JSON list of C-alpha atoms in Angstrom, two decimals:
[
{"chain": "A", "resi": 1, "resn": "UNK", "atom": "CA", "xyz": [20.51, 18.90, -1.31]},
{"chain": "A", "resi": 2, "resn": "UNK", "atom": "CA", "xyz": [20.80, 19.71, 2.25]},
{"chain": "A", "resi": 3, "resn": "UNK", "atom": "CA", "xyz": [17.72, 17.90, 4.27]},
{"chain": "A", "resi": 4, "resn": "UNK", "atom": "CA", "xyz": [16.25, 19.04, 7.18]},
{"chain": "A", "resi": 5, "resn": "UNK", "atom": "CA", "xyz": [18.74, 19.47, 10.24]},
{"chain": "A", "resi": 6, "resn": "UNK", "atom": "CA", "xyz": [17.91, 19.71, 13.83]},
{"chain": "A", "resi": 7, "resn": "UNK", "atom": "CA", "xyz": [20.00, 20.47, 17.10]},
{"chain": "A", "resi": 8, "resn": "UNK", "atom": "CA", "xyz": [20.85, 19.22, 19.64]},
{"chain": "A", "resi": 9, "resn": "UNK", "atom": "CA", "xyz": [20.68, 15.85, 18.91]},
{"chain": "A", "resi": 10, "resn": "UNK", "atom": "CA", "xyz": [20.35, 14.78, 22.82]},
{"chain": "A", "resi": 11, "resn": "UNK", "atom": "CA", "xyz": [19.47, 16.86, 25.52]},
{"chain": "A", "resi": 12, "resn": "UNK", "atom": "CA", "xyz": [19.47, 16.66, 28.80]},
{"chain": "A", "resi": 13, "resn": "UNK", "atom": "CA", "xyz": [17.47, 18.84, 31.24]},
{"chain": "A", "resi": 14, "resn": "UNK", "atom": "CA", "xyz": [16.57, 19.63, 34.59]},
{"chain": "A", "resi": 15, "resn": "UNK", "atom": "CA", "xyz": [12.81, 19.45, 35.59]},
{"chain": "A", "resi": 16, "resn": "UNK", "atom": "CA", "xyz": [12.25, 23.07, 35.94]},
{"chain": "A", "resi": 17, "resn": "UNK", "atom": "CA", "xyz": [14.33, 24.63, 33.02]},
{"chain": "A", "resi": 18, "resn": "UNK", "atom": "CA", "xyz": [13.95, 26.08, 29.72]},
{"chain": "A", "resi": 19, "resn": "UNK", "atom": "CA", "xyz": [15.25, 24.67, 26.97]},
{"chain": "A", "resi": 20, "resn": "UNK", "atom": "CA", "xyz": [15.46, 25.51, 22.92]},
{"chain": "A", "resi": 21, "resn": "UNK", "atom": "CA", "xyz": [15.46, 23.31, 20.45]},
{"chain": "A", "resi": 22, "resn": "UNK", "atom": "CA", "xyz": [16.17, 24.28, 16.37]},
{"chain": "A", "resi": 23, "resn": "UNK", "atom": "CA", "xyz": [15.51, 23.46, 12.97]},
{"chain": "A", "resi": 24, "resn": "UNK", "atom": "CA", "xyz": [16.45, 24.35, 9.36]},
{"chain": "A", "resi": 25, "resn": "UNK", "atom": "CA", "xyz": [13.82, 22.99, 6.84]},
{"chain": "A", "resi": 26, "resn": "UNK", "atom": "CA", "xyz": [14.43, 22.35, 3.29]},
{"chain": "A", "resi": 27, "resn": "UNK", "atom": "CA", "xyz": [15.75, 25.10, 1.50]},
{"chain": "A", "resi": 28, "resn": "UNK", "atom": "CA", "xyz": [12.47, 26.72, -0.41]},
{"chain": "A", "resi": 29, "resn": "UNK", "atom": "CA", "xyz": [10.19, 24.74, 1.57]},
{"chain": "A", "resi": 30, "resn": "UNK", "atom": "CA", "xyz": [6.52, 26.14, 2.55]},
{"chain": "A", "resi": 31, "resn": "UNK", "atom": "CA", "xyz": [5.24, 24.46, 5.78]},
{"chain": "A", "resi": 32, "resn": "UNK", "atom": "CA", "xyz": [7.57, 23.45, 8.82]},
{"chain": "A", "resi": 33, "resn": "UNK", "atom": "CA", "xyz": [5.89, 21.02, 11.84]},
{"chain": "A", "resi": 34, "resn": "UNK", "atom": "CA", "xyz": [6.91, 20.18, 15.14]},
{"chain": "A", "resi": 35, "resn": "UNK", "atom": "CA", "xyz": [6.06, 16.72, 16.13]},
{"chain": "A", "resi": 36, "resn": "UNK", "atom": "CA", "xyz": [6.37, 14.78, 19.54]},
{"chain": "A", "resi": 37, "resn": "UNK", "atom": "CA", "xyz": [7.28, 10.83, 19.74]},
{"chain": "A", "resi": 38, "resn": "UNK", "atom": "CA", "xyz": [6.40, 8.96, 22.06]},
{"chain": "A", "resi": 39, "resn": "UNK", "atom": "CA", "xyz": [6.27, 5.34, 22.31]},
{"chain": "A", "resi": 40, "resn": "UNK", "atom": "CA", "xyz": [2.38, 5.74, 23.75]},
{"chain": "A", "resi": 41, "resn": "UNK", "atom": "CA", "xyz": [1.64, 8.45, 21.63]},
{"chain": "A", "resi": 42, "resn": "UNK", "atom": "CA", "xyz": [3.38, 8.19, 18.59]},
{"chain": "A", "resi": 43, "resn": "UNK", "atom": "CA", "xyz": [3.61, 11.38, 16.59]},
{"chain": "A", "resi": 44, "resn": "UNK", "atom": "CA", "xyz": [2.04, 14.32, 18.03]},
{"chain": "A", "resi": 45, "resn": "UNK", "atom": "CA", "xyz": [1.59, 17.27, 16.09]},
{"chain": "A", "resi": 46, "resn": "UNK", "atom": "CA", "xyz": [2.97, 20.46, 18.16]},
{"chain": "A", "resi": 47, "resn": "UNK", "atom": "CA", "xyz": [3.17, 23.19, 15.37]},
{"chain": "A", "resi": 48, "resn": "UNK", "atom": "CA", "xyz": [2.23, 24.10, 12.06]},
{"chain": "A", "resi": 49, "resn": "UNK", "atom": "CA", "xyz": [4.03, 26.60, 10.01]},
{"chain": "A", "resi": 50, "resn": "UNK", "atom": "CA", "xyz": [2.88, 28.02, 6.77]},
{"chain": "A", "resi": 51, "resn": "UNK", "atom": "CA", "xyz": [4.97, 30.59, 4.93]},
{"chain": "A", "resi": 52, "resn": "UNK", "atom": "CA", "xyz": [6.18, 31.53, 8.53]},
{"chain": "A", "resi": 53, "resn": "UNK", "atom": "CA", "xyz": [2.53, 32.15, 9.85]},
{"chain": "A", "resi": 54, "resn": "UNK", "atom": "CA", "xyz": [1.44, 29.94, 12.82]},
{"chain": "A", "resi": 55, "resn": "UNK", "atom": "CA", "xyz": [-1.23, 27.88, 11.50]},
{"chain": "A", "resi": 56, "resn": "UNK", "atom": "CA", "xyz": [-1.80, 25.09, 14.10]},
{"chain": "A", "resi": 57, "resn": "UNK", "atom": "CA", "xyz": [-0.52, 25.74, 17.57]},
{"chain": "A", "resi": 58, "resn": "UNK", "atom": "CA", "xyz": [-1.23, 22.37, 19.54]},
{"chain": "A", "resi": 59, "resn": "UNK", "atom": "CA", "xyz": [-4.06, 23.16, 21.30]},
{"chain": "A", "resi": 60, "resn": "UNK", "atom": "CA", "xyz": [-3.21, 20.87, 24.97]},
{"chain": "A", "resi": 61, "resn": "UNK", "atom": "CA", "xyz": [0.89, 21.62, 24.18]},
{"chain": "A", "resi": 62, "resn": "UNK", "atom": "CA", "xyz": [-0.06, 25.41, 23.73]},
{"chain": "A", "resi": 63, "resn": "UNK", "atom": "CA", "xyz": [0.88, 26.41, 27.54]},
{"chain": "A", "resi": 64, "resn": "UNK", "atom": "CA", "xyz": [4.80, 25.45, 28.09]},
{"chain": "A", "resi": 65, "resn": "UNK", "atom": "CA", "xyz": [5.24, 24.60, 24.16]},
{"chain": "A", "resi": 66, "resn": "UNK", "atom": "CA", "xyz": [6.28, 27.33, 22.35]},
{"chain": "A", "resi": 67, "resn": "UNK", "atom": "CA", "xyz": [7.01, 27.21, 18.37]},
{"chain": "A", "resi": 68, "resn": "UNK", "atom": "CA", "xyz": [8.61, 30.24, 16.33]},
{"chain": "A", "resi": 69, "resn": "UNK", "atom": "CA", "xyz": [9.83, 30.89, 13.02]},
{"chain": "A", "resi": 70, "resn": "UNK", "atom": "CA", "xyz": [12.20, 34.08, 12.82]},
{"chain": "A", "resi": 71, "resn": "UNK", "atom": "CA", "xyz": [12.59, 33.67, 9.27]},
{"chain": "A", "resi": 72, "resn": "UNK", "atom": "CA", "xyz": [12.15, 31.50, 6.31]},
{"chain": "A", "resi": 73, "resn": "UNK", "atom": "CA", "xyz": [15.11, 29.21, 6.98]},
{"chain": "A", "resi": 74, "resn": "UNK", "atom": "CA", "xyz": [14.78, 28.70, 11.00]},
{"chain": "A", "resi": 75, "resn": "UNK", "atom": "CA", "xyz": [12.46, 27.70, 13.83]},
{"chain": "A", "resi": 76, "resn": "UNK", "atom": "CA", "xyz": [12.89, 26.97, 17.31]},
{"chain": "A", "resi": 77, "resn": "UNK", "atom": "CA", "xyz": [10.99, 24.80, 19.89]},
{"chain": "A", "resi": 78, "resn": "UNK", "atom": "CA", "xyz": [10.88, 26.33, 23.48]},
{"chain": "A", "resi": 79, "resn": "UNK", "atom": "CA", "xyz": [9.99, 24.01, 26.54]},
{"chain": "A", "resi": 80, "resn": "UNK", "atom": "CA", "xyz": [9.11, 26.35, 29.53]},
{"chain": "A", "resi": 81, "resn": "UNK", "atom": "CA", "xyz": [9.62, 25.33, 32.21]},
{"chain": "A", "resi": 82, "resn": "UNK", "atom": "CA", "xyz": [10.34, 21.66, 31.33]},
{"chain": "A", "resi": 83, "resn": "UNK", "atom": "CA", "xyz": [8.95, 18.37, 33.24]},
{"chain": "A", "resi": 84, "resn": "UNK", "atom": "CA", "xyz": [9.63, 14.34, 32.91]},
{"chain": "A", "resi": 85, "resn": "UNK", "atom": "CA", "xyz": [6.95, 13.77, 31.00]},
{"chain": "A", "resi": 86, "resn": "UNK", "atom": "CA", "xyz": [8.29, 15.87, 28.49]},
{"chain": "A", "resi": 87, "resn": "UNK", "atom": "CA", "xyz": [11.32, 13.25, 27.69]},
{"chain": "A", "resi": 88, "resn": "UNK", "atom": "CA", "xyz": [10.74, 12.21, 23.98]},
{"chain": "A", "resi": 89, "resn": "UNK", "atom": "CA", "xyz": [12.38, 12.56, 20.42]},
{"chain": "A", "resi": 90, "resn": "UNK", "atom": "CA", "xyz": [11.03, 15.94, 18.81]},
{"chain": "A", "resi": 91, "resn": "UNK", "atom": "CA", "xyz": [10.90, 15.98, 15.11]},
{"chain": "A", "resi": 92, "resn": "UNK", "atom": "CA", "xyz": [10.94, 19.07, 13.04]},
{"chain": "A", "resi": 93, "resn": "UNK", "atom": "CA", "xyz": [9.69, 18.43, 9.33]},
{"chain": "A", "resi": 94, "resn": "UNK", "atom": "CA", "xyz": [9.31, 20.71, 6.35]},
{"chain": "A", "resi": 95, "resn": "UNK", "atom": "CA", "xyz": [7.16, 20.22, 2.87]},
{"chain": "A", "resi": 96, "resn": "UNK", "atom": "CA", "xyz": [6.33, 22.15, 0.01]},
{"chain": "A", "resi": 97, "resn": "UNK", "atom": "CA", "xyz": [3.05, 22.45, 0.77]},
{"chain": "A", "resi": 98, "resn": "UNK", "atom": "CA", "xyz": [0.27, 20.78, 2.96]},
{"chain": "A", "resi": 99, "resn": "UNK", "atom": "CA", "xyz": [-1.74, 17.31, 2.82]},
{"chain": "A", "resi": 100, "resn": "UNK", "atom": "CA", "xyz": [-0.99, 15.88, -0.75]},
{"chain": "A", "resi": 101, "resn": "UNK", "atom": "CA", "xyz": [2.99, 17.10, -0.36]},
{"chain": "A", "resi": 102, "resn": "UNK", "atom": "CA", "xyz": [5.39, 15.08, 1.36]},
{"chain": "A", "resi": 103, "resn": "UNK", "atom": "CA", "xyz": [7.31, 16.05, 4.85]},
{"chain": "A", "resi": 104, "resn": "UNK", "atom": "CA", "xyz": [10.99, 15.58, 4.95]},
{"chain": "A", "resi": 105, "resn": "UNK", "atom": "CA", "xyz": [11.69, 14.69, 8.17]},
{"chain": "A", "resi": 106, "resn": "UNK", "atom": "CA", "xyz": [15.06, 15.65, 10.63]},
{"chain": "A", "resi": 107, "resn": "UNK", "atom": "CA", "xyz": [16.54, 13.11, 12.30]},
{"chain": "A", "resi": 108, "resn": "UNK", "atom": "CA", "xyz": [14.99, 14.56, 15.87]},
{"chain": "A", "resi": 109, "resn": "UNK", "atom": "CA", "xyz": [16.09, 15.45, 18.98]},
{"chain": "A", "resi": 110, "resn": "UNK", "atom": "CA", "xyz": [15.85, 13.49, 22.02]},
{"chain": "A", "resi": 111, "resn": "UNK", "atom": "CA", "xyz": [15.10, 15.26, 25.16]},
{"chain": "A", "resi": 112, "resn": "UNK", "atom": "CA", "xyz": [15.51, 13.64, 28.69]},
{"chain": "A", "resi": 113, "resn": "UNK", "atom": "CA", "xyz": [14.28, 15.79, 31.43]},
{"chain": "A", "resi": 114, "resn": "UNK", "atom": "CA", "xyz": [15.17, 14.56, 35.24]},
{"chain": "B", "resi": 1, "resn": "UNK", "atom": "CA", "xyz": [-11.59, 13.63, 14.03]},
{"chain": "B", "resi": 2, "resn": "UNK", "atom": "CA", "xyz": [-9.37, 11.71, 11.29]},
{"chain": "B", "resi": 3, "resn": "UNK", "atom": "CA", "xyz": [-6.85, 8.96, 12.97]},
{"chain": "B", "resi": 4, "resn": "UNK", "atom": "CA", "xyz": [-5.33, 6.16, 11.68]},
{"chain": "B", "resi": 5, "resn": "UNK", "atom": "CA", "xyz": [-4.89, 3.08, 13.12]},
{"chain": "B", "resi": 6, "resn": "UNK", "atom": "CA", "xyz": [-2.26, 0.31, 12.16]},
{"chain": "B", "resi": 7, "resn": "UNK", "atom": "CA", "xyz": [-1.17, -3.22, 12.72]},
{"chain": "B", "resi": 8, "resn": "UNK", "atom": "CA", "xyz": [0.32, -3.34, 16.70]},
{"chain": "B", "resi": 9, "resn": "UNK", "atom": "CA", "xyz": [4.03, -4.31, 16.44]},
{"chain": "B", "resi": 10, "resn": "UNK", "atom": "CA", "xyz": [6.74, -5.50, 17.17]},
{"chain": "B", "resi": 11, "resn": "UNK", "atom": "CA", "xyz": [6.47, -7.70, 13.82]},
{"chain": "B", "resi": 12, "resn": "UNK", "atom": "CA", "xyz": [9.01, -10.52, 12.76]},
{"chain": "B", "resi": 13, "resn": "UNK", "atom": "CA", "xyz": [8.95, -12.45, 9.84]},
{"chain": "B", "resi": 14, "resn": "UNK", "atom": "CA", "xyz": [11.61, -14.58, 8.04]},
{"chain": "B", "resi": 15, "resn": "UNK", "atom": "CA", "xyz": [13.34, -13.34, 5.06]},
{"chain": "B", "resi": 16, "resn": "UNK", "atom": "CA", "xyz": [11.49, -14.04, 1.54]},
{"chain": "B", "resi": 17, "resn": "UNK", "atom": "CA", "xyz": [8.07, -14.26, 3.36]},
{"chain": "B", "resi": 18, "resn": "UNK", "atom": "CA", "xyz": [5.30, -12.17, 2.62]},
{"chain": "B", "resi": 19, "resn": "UNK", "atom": "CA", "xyz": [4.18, -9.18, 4.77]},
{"chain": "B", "resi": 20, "resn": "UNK", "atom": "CA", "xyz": [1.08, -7.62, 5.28]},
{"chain": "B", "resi": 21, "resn": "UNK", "atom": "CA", "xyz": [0.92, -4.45, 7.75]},
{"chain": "B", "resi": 22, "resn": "UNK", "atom": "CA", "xyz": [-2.49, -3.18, 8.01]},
{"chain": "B", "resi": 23, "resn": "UNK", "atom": "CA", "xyz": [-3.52, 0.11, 7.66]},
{"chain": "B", "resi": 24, "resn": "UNK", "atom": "CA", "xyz": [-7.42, 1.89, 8.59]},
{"chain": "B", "resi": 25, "resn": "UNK", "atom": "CA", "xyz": [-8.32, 5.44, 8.67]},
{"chain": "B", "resi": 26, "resn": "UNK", "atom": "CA", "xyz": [-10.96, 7.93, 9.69]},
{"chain": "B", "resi": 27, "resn": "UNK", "atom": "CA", "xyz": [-11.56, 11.13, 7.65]},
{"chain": "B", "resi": 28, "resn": "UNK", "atom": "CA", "xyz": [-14.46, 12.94, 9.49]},
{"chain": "B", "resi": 29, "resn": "UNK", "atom": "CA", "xyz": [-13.55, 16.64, 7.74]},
{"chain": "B", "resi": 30, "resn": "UNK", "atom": "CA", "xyz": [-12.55, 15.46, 4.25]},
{"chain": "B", "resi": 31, "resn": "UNK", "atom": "CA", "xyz": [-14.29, 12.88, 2.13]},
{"chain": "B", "resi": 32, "resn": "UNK", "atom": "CA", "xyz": [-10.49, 11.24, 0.18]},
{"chain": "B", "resi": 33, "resn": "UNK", "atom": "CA", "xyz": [-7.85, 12.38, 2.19]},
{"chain": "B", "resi": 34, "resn": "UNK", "atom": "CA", "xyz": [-4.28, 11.26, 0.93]},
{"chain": "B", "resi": 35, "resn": "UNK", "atom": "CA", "xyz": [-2.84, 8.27, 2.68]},
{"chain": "B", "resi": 36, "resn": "UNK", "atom": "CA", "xyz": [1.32, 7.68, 2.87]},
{"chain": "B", "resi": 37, "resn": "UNK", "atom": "CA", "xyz": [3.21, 5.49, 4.12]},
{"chain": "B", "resi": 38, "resn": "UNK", "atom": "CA", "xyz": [6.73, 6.67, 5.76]},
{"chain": "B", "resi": 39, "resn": "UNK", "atom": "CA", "xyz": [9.81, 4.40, 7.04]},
{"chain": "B", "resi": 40, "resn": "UNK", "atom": "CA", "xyz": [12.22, 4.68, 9.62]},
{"chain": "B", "resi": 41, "resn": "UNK", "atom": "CA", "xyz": [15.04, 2.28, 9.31]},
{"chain": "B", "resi": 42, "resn": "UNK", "atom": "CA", "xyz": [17.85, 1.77, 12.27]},
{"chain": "B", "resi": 43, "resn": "UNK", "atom": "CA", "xyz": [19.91, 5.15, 12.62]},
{"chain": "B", "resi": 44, "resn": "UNK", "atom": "CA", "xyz": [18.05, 6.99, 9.95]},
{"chain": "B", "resi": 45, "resn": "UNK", "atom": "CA", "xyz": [15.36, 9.61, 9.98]},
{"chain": "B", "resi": 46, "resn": "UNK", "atom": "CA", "xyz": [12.00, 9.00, 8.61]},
{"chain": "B", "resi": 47, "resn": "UNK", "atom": "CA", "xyz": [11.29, 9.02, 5.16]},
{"chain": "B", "resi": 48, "resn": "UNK", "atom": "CA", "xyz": [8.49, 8.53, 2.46]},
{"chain": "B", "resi": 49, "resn": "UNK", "atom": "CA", "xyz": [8.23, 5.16, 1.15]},
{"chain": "B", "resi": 50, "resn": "UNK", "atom": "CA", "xyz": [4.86, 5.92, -1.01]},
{"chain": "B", "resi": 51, "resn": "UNK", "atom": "CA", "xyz": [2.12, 7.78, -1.17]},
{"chain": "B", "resi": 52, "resn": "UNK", "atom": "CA", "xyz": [-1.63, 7.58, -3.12]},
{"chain": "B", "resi": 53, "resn": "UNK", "atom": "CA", "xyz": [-3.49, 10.66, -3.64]},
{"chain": "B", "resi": 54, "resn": "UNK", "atom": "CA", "xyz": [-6.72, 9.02, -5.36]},
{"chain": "B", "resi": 55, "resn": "UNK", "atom": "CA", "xyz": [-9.09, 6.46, -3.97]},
{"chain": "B", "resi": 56, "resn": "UNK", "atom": "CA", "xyz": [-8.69, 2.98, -5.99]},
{"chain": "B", "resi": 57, "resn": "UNK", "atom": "CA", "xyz": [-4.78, 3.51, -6.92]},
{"chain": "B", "resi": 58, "resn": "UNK", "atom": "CA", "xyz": [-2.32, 1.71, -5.77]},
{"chain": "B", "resi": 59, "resn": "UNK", "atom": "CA", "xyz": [1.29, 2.90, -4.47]},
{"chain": "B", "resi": 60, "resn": "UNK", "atom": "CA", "xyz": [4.32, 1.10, -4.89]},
{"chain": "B", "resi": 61, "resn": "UNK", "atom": "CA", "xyz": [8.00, 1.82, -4.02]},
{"chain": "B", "resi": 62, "resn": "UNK", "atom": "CA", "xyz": [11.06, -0.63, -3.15]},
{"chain": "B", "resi": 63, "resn": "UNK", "atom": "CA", "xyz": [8.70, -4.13, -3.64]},
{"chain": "B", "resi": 64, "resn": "UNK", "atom": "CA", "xyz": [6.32, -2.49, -1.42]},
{"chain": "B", "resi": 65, "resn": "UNK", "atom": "CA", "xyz": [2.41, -2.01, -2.17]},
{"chain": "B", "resi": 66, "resn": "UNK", "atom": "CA", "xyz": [-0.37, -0.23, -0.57]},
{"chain": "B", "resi": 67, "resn": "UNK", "atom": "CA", "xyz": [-3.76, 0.05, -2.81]},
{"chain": "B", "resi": 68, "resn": "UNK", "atom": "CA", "xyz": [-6.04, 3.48, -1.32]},
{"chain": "B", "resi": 69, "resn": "UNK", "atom": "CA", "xyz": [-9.59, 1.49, -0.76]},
{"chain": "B", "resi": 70, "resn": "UNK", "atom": "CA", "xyz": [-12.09, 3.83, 0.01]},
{"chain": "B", "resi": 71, "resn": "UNK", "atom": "CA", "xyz": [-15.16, 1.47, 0.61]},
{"chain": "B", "resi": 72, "resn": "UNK", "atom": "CA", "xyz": [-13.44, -0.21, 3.53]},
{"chain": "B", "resi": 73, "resn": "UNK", "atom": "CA", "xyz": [-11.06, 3.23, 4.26]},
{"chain": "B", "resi": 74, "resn": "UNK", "atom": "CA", "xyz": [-8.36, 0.88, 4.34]},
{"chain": "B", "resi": 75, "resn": "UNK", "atom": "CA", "xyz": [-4.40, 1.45, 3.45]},
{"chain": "B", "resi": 76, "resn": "UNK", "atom": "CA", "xyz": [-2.72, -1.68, 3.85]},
{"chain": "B", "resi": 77, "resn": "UNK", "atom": "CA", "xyz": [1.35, -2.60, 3.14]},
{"chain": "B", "resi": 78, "resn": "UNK", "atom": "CA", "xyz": [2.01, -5.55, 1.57]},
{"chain": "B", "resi": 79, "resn": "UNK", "atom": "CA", "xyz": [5.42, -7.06, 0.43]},
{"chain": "B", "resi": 80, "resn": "UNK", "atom": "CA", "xyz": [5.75, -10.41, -1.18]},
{"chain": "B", "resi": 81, "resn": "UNK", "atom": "CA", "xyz": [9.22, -11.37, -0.41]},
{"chain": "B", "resi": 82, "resn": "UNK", "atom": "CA", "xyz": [10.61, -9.20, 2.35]},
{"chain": "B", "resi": 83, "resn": "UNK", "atom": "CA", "xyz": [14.65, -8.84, 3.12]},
{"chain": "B", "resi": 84, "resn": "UNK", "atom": "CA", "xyz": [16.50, -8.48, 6.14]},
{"chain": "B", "resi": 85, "resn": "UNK", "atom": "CA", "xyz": [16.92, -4.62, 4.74]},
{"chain": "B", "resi": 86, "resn": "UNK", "atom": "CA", "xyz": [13.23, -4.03, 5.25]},
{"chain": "B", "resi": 87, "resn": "UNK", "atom": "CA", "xyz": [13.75, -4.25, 9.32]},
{"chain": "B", "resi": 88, "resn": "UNK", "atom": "CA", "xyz": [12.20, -0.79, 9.98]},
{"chain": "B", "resi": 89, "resn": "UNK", "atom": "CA", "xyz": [9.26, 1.18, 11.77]},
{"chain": "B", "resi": 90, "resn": "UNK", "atom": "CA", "xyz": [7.20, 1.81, 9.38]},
{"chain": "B", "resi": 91, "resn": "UNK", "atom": "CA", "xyz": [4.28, 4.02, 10.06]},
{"chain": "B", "resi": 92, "resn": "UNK", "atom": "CA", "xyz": [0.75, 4.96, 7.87]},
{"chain": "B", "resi": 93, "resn": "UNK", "atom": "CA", "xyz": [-0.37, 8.96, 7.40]},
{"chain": "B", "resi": 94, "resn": "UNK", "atom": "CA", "xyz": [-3.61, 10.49, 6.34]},
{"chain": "B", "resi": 95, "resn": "UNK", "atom": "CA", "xyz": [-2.99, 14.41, 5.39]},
{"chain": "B", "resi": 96, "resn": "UNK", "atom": "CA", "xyz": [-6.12, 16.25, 4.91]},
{"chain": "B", "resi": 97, "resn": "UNK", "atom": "CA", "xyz": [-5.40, 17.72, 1.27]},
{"chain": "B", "resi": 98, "resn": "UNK", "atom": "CA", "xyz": [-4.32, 21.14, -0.07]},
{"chain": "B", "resi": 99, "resn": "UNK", "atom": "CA", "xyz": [-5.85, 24.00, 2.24]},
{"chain": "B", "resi": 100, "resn": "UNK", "atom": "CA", "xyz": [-5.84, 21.92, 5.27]},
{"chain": "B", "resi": 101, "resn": "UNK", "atom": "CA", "xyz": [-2.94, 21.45, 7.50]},
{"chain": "B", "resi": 102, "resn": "UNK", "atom": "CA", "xyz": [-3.65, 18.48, 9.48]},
{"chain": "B", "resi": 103, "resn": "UNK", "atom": "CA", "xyz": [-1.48, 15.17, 9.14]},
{"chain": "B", "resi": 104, "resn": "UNK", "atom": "CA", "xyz": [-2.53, 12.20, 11.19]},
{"chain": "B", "resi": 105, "resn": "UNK", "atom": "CA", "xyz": [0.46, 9.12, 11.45]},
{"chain": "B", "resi": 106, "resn": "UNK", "atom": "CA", "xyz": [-0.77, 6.18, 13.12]},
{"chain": "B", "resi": 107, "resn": "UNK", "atom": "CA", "xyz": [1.84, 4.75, 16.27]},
{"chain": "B", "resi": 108, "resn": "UNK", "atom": "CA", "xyz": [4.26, 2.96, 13.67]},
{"chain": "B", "resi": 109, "resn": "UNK", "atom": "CA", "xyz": [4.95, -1.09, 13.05]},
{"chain": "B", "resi": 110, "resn": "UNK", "atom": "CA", "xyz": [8.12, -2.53, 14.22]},
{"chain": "B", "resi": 111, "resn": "UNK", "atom": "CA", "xyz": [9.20, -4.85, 11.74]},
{"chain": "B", "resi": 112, "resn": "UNK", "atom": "CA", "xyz": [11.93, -7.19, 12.17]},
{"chain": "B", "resi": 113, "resn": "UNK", "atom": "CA", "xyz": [13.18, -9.56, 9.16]},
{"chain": "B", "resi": 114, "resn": "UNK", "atom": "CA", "xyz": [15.22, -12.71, 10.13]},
{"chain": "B", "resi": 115, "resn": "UNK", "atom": "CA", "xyz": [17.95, -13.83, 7.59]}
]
């Protein structure tokens, strides 16, 4: 079974640009999330996908953080316009449902922006 | 609202020891939320290691324990003989339960296993 894939797996940006990053969930799956990693942090929840419908849109990422899922199969991540404090591994996960179902995770993207 | 809140890292113990990561949470919106614990060893992605959906059970996957005690809300890991494979981040989760979307991980435990 394919798992959850995400690309790139490293980017690099300029402070000031816009940049797209993708994910395929599990085949069937019902929810797809967008987290942020930081070291500080940890995992940050950036978007919340249920049966395509935008459940939970960050709330303090909502302004240059921009989630979509075209179809069932594929979401992207927009950063616009990007900044340092943006670097950090984004994960994309997927589940069959909420709470009591577990997220398959991607292996993440790492984003350094200069 | 909810967080969880784990045993600061980094972590190193010697192989065939015993390991204890501790794990807290706070559920403000649901009484028994359902507590995980996920894994990320070197060069993978992250991954379930176990999961307990009712207060009082206990979890168990590859040697590792975690037993869901609601009267001190606690979630801890426990291994009795941990192997150089265990080296790993390993991070506890509280999701809120069917109908609700939120999924709290605490910052992750870096543990390292000497041979």
């Amino acid at each position: 079974d394919a798992g959850v894939t995400q690309t790139p797996r490293h980017e690099v940006a300029e402070k000031g640009q816009t940049i797209i990053l993708k994910c395929e969930p599990v085949s069937g799956h019902n929810d797809l999330f967008w987290y942020r990693q930081t070291k500080i942090q940890g995992l940050e929840l950036l978007s919340y996908f249920r049966s395509k419908s935008l459940m939970e849109d960050g709330g303090a990422f909502k302004d240059r953080f921009k989630a979509e899922m075209l179809n069932s199969s594929f979401s992207t991540l927009k950063i616009q316009p990007t900044e340092p404090k943006d670097s950090a591994v984004y994960l994309c996960a997927s589940s069959w449902g909420t709470g009591t179902y577990e997220q398959y995770f991607g292996p993440g993207t790492r984003l350094t922006v200069l | 609202g909810d967080s969880v809140t784990q045993t600061e890292g980094p972590v190193t113990v010697s192989e065939s020891e015993s390991l204890i990561i501790n794990c807290t949470y706070s559920a403000t919106s649901i009484a028994y939320p359902n507590l995980f614990w996920y894994v990320r060893y070197p060069g993978e992605g992250l991954q379930l290691l176990l999961k307990v959906i009712t207060a009082g059970q206990k979890g168990s996957s590859r040697g590792f324990e975690a037993t869901y005690n609601k009267e001190t809300t606690s979630f801890h890991l426990q291994k009795a003989s941990v192997q150089e494979s265990d080296s790993a981040v390993y991070y506890c989760a509280l999701g809120e339960g069917p109908g609700y979307q939120n999924f709290y991980f605490g910052k992750g435990t870096s543990l390292t296993v000497i041979p």
